[in-house]
Coordinates of C-alpha atoms in Angstrom, one line a residue:
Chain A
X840 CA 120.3 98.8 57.0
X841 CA 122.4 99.7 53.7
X842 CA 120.3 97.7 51.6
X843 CA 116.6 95.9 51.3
X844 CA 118.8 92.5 49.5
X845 CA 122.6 91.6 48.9
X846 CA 123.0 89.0 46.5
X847 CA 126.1 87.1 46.6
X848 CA 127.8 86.6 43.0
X849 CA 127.0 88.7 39.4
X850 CA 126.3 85.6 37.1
X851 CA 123.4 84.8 35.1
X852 CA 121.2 84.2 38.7
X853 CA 122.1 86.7 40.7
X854 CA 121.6 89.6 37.7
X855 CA 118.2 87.8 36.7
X856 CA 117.3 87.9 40.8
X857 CA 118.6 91.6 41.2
X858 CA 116.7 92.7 38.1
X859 CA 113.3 91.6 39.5
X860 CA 114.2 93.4 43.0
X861 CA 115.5 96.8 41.7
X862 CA 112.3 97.4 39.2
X863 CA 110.1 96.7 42.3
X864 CA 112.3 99.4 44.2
X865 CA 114.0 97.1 46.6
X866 CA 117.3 98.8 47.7
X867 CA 119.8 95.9 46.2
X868 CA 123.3 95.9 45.8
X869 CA 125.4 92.6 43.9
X870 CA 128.3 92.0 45.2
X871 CA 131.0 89.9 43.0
X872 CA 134.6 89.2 44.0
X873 CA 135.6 88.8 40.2
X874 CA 136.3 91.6 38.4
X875 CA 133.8 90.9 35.4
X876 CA 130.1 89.8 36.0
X877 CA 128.8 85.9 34.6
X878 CA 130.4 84.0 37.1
X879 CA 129.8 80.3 35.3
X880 CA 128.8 81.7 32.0
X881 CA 131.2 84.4 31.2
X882 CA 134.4 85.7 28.5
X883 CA 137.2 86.6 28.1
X884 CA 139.7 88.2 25.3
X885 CA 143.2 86.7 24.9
X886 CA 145.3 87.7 22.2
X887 CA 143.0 89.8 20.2
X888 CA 140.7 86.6 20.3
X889 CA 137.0 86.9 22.0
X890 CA 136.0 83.5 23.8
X891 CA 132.8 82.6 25.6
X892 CA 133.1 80.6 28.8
X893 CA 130.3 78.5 29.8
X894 CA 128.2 79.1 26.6
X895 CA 127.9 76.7 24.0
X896 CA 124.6 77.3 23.4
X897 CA 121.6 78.6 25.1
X898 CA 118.6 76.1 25.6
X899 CA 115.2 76.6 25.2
X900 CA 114.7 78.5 22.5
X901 CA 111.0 79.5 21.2
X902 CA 109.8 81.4 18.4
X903 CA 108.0 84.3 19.7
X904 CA 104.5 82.8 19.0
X905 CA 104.6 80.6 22.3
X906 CA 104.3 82.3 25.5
X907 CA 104.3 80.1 29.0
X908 CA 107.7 78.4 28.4
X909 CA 111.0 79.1 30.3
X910 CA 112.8 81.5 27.7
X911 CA 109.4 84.0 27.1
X912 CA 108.8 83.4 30.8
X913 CA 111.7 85.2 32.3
X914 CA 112.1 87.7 29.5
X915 CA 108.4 89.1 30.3
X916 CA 110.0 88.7 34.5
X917 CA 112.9 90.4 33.8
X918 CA 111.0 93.4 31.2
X919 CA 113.2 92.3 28.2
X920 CA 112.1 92.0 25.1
X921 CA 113.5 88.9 22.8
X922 CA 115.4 90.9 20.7
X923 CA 117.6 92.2 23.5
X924 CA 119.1 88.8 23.5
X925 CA 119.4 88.4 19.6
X926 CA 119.1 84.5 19.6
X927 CA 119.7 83.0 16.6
X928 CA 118.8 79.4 15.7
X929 CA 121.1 76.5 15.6
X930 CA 121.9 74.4 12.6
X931 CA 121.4 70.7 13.6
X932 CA 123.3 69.1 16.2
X933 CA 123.8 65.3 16.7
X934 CA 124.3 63.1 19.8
X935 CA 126.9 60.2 18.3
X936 CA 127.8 56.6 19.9
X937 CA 129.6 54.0 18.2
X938 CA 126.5 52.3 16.3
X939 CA 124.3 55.0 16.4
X940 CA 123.7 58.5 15.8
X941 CA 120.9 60.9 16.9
X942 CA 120.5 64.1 15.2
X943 CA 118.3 67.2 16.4
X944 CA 117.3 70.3 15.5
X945 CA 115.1 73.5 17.1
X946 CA 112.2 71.2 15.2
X947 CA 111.4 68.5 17.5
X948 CA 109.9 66.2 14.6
X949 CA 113.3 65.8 13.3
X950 CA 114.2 64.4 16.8
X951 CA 111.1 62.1 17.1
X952 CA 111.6 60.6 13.5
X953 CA 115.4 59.7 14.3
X954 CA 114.2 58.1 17.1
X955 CA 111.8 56.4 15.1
X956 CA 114.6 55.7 12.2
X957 CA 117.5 54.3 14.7
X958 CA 114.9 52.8 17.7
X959 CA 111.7 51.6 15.6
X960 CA 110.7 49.1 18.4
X961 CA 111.2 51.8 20.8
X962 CA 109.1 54.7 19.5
X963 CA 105.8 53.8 21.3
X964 CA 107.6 53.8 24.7
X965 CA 109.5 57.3 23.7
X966 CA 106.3 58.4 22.8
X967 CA 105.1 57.2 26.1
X968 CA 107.8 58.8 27.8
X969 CA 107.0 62.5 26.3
X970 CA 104.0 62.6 27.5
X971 CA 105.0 61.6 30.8
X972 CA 107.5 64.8 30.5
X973 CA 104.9 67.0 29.4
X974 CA 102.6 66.5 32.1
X975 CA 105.4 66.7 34.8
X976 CA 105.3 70.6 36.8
X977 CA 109.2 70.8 37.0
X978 CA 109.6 74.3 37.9
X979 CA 107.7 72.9 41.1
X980 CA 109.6 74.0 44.0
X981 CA 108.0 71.5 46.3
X982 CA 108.8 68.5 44.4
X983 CA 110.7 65.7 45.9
X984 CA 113.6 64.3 44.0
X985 CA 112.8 61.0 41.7
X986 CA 115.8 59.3 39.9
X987 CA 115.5 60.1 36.0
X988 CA 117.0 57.0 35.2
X989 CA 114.4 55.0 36.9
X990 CA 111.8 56.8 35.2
X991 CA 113.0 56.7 31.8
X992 CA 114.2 52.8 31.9
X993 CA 110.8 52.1 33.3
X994 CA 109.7 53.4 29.6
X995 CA 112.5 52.8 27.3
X996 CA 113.7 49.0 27.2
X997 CA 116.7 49.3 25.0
X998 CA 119.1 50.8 27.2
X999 CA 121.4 52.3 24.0
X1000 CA 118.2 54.7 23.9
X1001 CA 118.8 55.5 27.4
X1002 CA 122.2 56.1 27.4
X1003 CA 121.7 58.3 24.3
X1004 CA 119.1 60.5 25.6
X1005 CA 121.1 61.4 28.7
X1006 CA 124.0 62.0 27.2
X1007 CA 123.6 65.6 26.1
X1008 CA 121.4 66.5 28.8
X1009 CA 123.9 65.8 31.3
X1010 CA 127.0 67.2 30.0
X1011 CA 124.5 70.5 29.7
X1012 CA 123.3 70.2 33.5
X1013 CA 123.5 67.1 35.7
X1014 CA 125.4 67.8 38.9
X1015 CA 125.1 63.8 39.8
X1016 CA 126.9 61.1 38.9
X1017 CA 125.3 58.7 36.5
X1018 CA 122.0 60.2 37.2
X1019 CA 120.1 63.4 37.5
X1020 CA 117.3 64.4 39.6
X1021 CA 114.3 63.8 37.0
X1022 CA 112.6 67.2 37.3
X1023 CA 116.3 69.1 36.2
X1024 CA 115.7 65.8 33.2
X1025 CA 112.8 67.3 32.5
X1026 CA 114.1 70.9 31.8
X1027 CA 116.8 69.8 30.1
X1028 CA 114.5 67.4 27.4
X1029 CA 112.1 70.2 26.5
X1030 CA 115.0 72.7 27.0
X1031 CA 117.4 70.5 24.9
X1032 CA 115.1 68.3 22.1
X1033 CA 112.1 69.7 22.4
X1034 CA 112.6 73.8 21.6
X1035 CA 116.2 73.7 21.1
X1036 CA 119.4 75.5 20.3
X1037 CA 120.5 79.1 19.9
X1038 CA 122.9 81.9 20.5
X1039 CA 123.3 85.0 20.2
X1040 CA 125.4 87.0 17.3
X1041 CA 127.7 88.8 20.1
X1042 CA 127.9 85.6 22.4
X1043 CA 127.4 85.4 26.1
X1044 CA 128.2 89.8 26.2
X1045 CA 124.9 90.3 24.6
X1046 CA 123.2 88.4 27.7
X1047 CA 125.0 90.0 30.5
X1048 CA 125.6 93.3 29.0
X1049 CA 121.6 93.2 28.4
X1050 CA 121.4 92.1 32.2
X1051 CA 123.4 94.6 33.9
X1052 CA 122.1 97.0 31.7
X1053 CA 118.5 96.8 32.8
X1054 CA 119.4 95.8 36.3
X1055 CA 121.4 99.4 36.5
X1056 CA 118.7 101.0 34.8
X1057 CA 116.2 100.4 37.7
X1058 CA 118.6 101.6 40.6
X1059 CA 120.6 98.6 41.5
X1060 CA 124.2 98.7 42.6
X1061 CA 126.9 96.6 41.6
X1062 CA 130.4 96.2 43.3
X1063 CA 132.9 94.1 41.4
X1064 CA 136.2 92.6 42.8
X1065 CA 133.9 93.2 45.8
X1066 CA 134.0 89.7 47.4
X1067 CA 132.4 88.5 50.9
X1068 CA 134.6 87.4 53.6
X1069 CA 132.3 86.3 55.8
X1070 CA 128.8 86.7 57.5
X1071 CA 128.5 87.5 60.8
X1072 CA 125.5 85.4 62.4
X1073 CA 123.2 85.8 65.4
X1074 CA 119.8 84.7 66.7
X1075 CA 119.3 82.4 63.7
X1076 CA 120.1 85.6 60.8
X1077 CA 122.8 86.9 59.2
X1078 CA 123.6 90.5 60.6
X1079 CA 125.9 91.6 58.7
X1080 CA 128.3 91.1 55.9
X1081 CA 132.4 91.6 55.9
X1082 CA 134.1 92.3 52.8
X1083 CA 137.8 91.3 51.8
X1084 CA 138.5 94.9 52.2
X1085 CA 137.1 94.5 55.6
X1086 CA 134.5 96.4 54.9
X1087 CA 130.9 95.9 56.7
X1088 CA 127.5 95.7 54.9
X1089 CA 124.0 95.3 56.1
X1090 CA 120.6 93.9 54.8
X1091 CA 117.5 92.6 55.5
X1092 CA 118.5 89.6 53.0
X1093 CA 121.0 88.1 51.2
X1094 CA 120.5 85.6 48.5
X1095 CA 123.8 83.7 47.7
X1096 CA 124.2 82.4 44.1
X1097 CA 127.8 81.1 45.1
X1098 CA 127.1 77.3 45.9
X1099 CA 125.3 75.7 49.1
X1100 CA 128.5 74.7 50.4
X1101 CA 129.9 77.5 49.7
X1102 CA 127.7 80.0 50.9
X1103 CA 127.8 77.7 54.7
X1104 CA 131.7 78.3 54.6
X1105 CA 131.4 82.1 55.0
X1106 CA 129.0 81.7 58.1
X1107 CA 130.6 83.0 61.1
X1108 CA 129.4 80.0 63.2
X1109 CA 130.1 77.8 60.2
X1110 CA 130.4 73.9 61.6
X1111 CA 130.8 71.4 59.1
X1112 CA 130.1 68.8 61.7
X1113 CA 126.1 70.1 61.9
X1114 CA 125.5 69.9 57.9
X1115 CA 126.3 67.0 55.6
X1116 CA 126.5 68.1 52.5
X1117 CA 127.9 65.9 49.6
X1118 CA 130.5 68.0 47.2
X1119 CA 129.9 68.7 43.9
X1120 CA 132.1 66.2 41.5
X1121 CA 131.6 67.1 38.1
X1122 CA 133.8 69.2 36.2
X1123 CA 135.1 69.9 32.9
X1124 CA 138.1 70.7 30.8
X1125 CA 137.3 73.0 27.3
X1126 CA 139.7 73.1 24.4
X1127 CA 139.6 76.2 23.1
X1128 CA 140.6 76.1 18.9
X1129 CA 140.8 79.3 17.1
X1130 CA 140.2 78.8 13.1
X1131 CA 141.4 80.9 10.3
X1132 CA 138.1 80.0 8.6
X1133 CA 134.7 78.9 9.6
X1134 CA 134.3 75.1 9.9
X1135 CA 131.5 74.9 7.6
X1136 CA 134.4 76.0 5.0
X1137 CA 135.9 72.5 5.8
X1138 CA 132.4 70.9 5.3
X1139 CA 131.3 70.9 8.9
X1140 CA 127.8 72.4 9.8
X1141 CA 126.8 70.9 12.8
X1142 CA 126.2 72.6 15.8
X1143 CA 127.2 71.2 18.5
X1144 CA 128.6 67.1 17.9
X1145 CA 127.8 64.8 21.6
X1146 CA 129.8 61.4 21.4
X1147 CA 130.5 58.5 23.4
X1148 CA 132.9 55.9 22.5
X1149 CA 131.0 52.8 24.0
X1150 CA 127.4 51.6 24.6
X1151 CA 127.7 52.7 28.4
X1152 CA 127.9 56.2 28.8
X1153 CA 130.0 57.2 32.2
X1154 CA 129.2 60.5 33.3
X1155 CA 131.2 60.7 36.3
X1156 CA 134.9 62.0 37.6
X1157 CA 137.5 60.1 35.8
X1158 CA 140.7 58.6 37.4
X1159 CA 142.7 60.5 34.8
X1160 CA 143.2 64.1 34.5
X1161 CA 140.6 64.1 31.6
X1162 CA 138.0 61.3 30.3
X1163 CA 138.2 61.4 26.2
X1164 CA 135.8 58.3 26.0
X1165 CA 133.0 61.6 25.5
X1166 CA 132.8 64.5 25.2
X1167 CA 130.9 67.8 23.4
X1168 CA 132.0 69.6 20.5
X1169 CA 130.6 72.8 19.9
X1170 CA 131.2 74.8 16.6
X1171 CA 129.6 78.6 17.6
X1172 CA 129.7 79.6 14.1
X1173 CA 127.1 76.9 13.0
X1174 CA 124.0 79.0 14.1
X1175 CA 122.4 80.9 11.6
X1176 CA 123.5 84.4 12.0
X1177 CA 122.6 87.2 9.8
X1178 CA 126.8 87.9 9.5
X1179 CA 129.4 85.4 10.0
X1180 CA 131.7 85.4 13.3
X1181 CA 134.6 87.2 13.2
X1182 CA 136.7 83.9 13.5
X1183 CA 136.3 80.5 12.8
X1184 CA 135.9 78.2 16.6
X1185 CA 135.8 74.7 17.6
X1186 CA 135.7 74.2 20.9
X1187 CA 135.9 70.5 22.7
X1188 CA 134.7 69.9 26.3
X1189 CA 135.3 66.4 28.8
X1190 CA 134.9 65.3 32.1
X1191 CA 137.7 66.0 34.0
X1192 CA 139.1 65.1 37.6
X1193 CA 139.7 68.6 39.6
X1194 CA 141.8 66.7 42.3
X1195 CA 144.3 65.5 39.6
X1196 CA 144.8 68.9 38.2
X1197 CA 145.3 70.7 41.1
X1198 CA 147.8 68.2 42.5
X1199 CA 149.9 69.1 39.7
X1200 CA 152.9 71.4 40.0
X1201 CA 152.8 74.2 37.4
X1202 CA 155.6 72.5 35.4
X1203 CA 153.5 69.4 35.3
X1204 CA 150.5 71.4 34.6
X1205 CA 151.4 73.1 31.3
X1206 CA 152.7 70.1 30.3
X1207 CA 149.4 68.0 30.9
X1208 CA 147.7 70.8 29.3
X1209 CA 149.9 71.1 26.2
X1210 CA 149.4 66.7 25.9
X1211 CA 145.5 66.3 27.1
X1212 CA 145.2 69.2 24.2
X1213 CA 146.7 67.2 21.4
X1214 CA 144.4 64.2 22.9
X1215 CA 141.2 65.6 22.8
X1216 CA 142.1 66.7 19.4
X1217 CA 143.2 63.7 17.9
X1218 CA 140.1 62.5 19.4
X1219 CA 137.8 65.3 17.8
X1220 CA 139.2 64.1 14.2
X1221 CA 136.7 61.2 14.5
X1222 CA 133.7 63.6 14.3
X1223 CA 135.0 66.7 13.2
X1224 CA 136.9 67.2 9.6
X1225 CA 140.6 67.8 9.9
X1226 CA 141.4 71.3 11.2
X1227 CA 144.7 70.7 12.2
X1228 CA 146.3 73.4 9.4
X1229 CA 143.6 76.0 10.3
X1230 CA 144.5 76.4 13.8
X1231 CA 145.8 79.9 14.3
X1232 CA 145.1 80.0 18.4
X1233 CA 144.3 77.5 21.1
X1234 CA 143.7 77.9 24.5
X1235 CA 142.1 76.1 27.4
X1236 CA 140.1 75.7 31.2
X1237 CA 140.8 73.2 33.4
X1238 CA 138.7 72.6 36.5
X1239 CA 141.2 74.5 38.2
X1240 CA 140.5 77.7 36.3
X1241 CA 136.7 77.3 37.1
X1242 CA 137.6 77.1 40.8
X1243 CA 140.1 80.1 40.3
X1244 CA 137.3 81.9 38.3
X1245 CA 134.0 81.0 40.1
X1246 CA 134.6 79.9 43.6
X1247 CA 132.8 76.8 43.1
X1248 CA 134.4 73.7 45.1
X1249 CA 136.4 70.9 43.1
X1250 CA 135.6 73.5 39.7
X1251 CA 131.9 71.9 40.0
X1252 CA 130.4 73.6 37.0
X1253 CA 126.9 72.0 38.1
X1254 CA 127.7 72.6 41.7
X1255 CA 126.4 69.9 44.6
X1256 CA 124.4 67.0 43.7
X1257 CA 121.9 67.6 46.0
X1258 CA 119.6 70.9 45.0
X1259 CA 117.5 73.0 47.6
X1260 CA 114.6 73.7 45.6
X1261 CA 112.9 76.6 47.7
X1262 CA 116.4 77.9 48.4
X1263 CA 115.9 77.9 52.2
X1264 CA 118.8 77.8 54.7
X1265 CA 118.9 77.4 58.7
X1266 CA 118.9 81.2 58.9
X1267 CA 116.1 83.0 58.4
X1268 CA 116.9 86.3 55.9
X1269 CA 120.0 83.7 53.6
X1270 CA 118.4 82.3 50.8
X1271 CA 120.0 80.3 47.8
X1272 CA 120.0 80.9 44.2
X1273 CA 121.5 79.6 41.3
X1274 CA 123.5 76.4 40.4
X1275 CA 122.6 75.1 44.1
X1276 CA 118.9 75.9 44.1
X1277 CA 118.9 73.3 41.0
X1278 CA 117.3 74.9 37.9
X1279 CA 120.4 74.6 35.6
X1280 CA 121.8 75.9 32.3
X1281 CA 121.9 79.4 31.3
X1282 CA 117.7 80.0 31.3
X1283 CA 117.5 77.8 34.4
X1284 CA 120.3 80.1 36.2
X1285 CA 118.0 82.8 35.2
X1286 CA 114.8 81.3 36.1
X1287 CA 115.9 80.4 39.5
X1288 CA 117.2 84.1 40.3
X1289 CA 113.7 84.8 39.5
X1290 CA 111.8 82.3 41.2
X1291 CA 114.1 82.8 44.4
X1292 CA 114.2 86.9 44.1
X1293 CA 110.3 86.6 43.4
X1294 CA 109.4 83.5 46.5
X1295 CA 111.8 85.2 49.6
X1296 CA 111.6 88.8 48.9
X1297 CA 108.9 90.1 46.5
X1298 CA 105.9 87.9 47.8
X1299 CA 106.9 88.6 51.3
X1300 CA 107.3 92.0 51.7
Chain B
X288 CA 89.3 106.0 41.4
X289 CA 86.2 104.5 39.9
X290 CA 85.2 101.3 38.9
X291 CA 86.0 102.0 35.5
X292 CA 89.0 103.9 36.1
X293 CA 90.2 100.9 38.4
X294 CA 89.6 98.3 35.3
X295 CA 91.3 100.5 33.2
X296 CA 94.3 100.5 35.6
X297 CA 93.9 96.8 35.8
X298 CA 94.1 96.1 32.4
X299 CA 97.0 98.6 31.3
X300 CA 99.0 96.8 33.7
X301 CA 97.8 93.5 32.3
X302 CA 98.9 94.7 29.0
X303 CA 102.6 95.7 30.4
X304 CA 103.1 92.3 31.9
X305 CA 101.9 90.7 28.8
X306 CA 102.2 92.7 25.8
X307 CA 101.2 90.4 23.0
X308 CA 97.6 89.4 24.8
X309 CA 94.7 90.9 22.9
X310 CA 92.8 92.0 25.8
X311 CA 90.2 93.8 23.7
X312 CA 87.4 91.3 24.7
X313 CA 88.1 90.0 27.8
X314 CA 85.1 89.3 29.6
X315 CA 85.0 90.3 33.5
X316 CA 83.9 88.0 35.0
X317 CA 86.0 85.0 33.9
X318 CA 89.3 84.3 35.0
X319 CA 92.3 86.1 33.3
X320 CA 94.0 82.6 33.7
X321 CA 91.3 81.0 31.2
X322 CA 91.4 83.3 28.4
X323 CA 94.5 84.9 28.4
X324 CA 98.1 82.8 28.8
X325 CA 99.3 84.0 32.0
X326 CA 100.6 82.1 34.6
X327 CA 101.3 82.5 38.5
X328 CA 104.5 84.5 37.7
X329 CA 102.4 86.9 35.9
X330 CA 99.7 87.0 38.6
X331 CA 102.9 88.0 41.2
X332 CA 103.6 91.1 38.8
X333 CA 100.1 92.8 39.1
X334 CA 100.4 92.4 42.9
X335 CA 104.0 94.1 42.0
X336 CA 103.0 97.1 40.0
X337 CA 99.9 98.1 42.2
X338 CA 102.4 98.2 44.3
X339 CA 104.6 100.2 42.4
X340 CA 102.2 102.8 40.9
X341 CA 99.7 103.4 43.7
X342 CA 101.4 101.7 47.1
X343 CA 98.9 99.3 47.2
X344 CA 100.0 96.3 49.3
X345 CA 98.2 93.3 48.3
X346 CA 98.9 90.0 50.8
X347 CA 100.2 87.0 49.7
X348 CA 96.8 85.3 51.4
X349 CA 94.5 87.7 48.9
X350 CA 96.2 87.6 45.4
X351 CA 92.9 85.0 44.5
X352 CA 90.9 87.9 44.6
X353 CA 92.5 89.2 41.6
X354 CA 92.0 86.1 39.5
X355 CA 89.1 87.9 37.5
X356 CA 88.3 91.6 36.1
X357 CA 85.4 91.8 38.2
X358 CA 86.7 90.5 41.5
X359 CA 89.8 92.7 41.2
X360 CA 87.6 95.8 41.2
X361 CA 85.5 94.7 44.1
X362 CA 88.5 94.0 46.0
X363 CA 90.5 96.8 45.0
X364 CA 88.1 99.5 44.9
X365 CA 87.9 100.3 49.0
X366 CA 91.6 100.3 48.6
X367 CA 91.8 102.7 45.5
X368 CA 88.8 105.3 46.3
X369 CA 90.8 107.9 47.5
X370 CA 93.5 107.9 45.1

């Protein structure tokens, strides 16, 4: 055997899960085809500018006095400390639909008396609902999948409420349609309203330099542009692994943090007729604006801005290239850092249809870039202050580039709709982690390397 | 290793898991889990480090034994008396 584990994939999971197995002396080696580590949750520099991908903010943010929730959780798993991530708080952020607006903060009375302000006749029931959250084990592996908006709408009778509540906590991490399983709703509400908002001064480098830094420092190997070609199966376990360059790798397990789907494709026996497995469908486009001063400059400090043009709130692929009926708008420089960012940044996201842009020509693709750019922007002026004259770069991702960049079918940012909570497969030494297992967002990413580096190799061996 | 030398063991790995638990008056024989905030995935990494520091293999079916000061000696001292 070359190594004790493989994982599959250097993002946020697979660092967090190779972390935990290199300080308990597991031989380990990551193995990730791109040539920089995050996979979902990475960056870039273009033109002199620095840009985040993925990052917008991370959740679950705690101020060092509370111990047992997710954030201090996996810092004491993976030996960090919280200053090696250097979170700082967010300003306020704000979920907006036409009559109504929602503001909240890392303070989760501010969140409870909008509520109260905007809903009175629903407060009891929200109230209702919280505790119902609170007492619910999501990180439960075992837990069978409920519908969150049964749950909720069984509490909350004004469906405006309803529709405003999911709205940020699906663009942040619902791989399903109109829905999401009710234990990821529950990670996302104390993640999202009721600890909150931050992000670190350097962006999403301080995270993954801080990762690969301790994982290195406790023996593990990483290979980049080192993708897997296949595995070679036999007697119900993966034997071995073949690399694009052909070469072969062996270990006593493997946990994949590519996709479900995904990870079945490389299988050397792989027969899509013997596992139905629904597609993930959700993807985004981002606008990337680069400012020549800091938005707060033009009088906008909010955070991050979610809208919806209507009552109903459709979180699902659009027909068109791009839906601009929502959308998130995320200003990094509105968190309260010690030094200001080195540019000023808006940067709009929407659901987006990867069939559509991949059907496109390349012609026909910068030219639905250029025009869907000017849209979103025109549509960003109804919540954002004119920044029109202070743009001095722009860029943008398409679902194709996520696909091109992370592997993950139809650019599916949240990956399949259905999750395998304990990360089992058919095969007896492949396990899953990651946007598949189902604990989402950046601390859920790093949660579920944990859980699934901590459940399939550390308690078993 | 003694009794006392295994407590002290215990409770300096207690105090790397956990750094910001006072564990200056823990009593012995109460559970860890009801006086000091530590949950399962906590409870995993003691397993983990006497693994680590002294090759002590601790099965998934025992880690109970380990949910107090007191029963964490008895069960680990047969296991630690020649180290």
């Amino acid at each position: 055997m070359d190594y004790d584990v493989i994982i599959i994939g250097a993002g946020m999971s697979g660092l967090a899960a190779g972390i935990r197995l290199a300080y308990y002396d597991r031989k380990v080696c990551i193995l990730e085809r791109h040539h920089r580590v995050g996979g979902l949750s990475s960056f870039y520099r273009r033109k002199g500018h620095d840009i985040d991908v993925g990052l917008h903010a991370m959740t679950n943010y705690v101020p060092r006095s509370v111990k047992l929730t997710p954030l201090p959780k996996l810092l004491r798993q993976l030996k960090l400390r919280p200053e090696d991530f250097d979170l700082r708080q967010q300003r306020v952020s704000v979920t907006r639909f036409p009559e109504k607006s929602l503001r909240f903060s890392n303070d989760f009375d501010l969140f409870v008396q909008e509520v109260r302000e905007n809903f009175p006749r629903q407060i009891d029931n929200f109230q209702k609902l919280v505790k119902t959250i609170f007492e619910y084990d999501e990180l439960a592996l075992d837990a069978k999948p409920l519908s969150a908006r049964q749950i909720v709408s069984s509490y909350i009778t004004d469906p405006l409420l309803v529709e405003m509540l999911f709205c940020p906590l699906m663009f942040y991490g619902s791989s399903q349609e109109n829905d999401i399983e009710f234990g990821q709703f529950v990670i996302m509400f104390k993640g999202i309203y009721h600890e909150g908002f931050a992000r670190p001064q350097a962006g999403i480098r301080q995270i993954l330099d801080t990762l690969v830094r301790q994982y290195e420092s406790h023996g593990g190997h990483l290979r980049l542009k080192c993708g897997v070609q296949s595995l070679q199966v036999s007697n119900g376990k993966v034997t071995a692994l073949v690399l694009d360059n052909g070469e072969v790798l062996r270990a006593e397990r493997i946990i994949s943090s590519i996709g479900y789907i995904e990870t079945l494709r490389l299988l050397s026996d792989y027969d899509p007729a013997r596992f139905n497995c629904e597609e993930g469908r959700i993807s985004l486009v981002e606008f990337i604006f680069v400012l020549d001063r800091e938005p707060a400059h033009l009088g906008y400090d909010t955070t991050i801005t979610f809208f919806n043009t209507s009552e109903k709130f459709h979180y699902q692929r659009p027909e068109d290239l791009v839906d601009l009926s929502s959308g998130v708008i995320c200003c990094p420089n509105n968190f309260k850092f010690d030094k200001p960012l080195p540019e000023g940044m808006i940067r709009i996201t929407n659901l987006a249809n990867y069939q559509r842009w991949n059907d496109l020509n390349q012609e026909e693709y910068s030219e639905q870039k250029a025009a869907w750019q000017e849209k979103a922007l025109q549509q960003a002026l109804s919540f954002v202050p004119d920044f029109r004259d202070c743009i001095v770069f722009t860029d943008m991702f398409t679902p194709k580039t996520i696909y091109r960049y992370t592997g993950h079918l139809n650019g599916a940012v949240y990956g399949a709709p259905n999750k395998v909570k304990d990360g089992r497969t058919h095969l007896d030494n492949l396990f899953l982690c990651g946007t598949d297992q189902g604990f989402l967002g950046i601390v859920g990413s790093m949660l579920s390397g944990i859980s699934m580096a901590n459940l399939h190799v550390l308690q078993k061996t | 290793m003694t009794k006392e030398e295994i407590k002290t063991v215990i409770l300096d790995i207690i105090a790397e898991i956990a750094p910001d638990e006072d564990l200056s008056d823990i009593k012995s024989d109460v559970p860890f889990r009801d006086q000091l905030e530590l949950d399962s995935m906590d409870f995993l990494d003691i397993v983990m480090e006497l693994r680590k520091r002294y090759g002590i293999e601790v099965p998934e079916d025992d880690y109970q034994q380990l949910a107090t000061l007191d029963s964490s000696v008895a069960y680990l001292e047969p296991r630690m008396k020649d180290l």
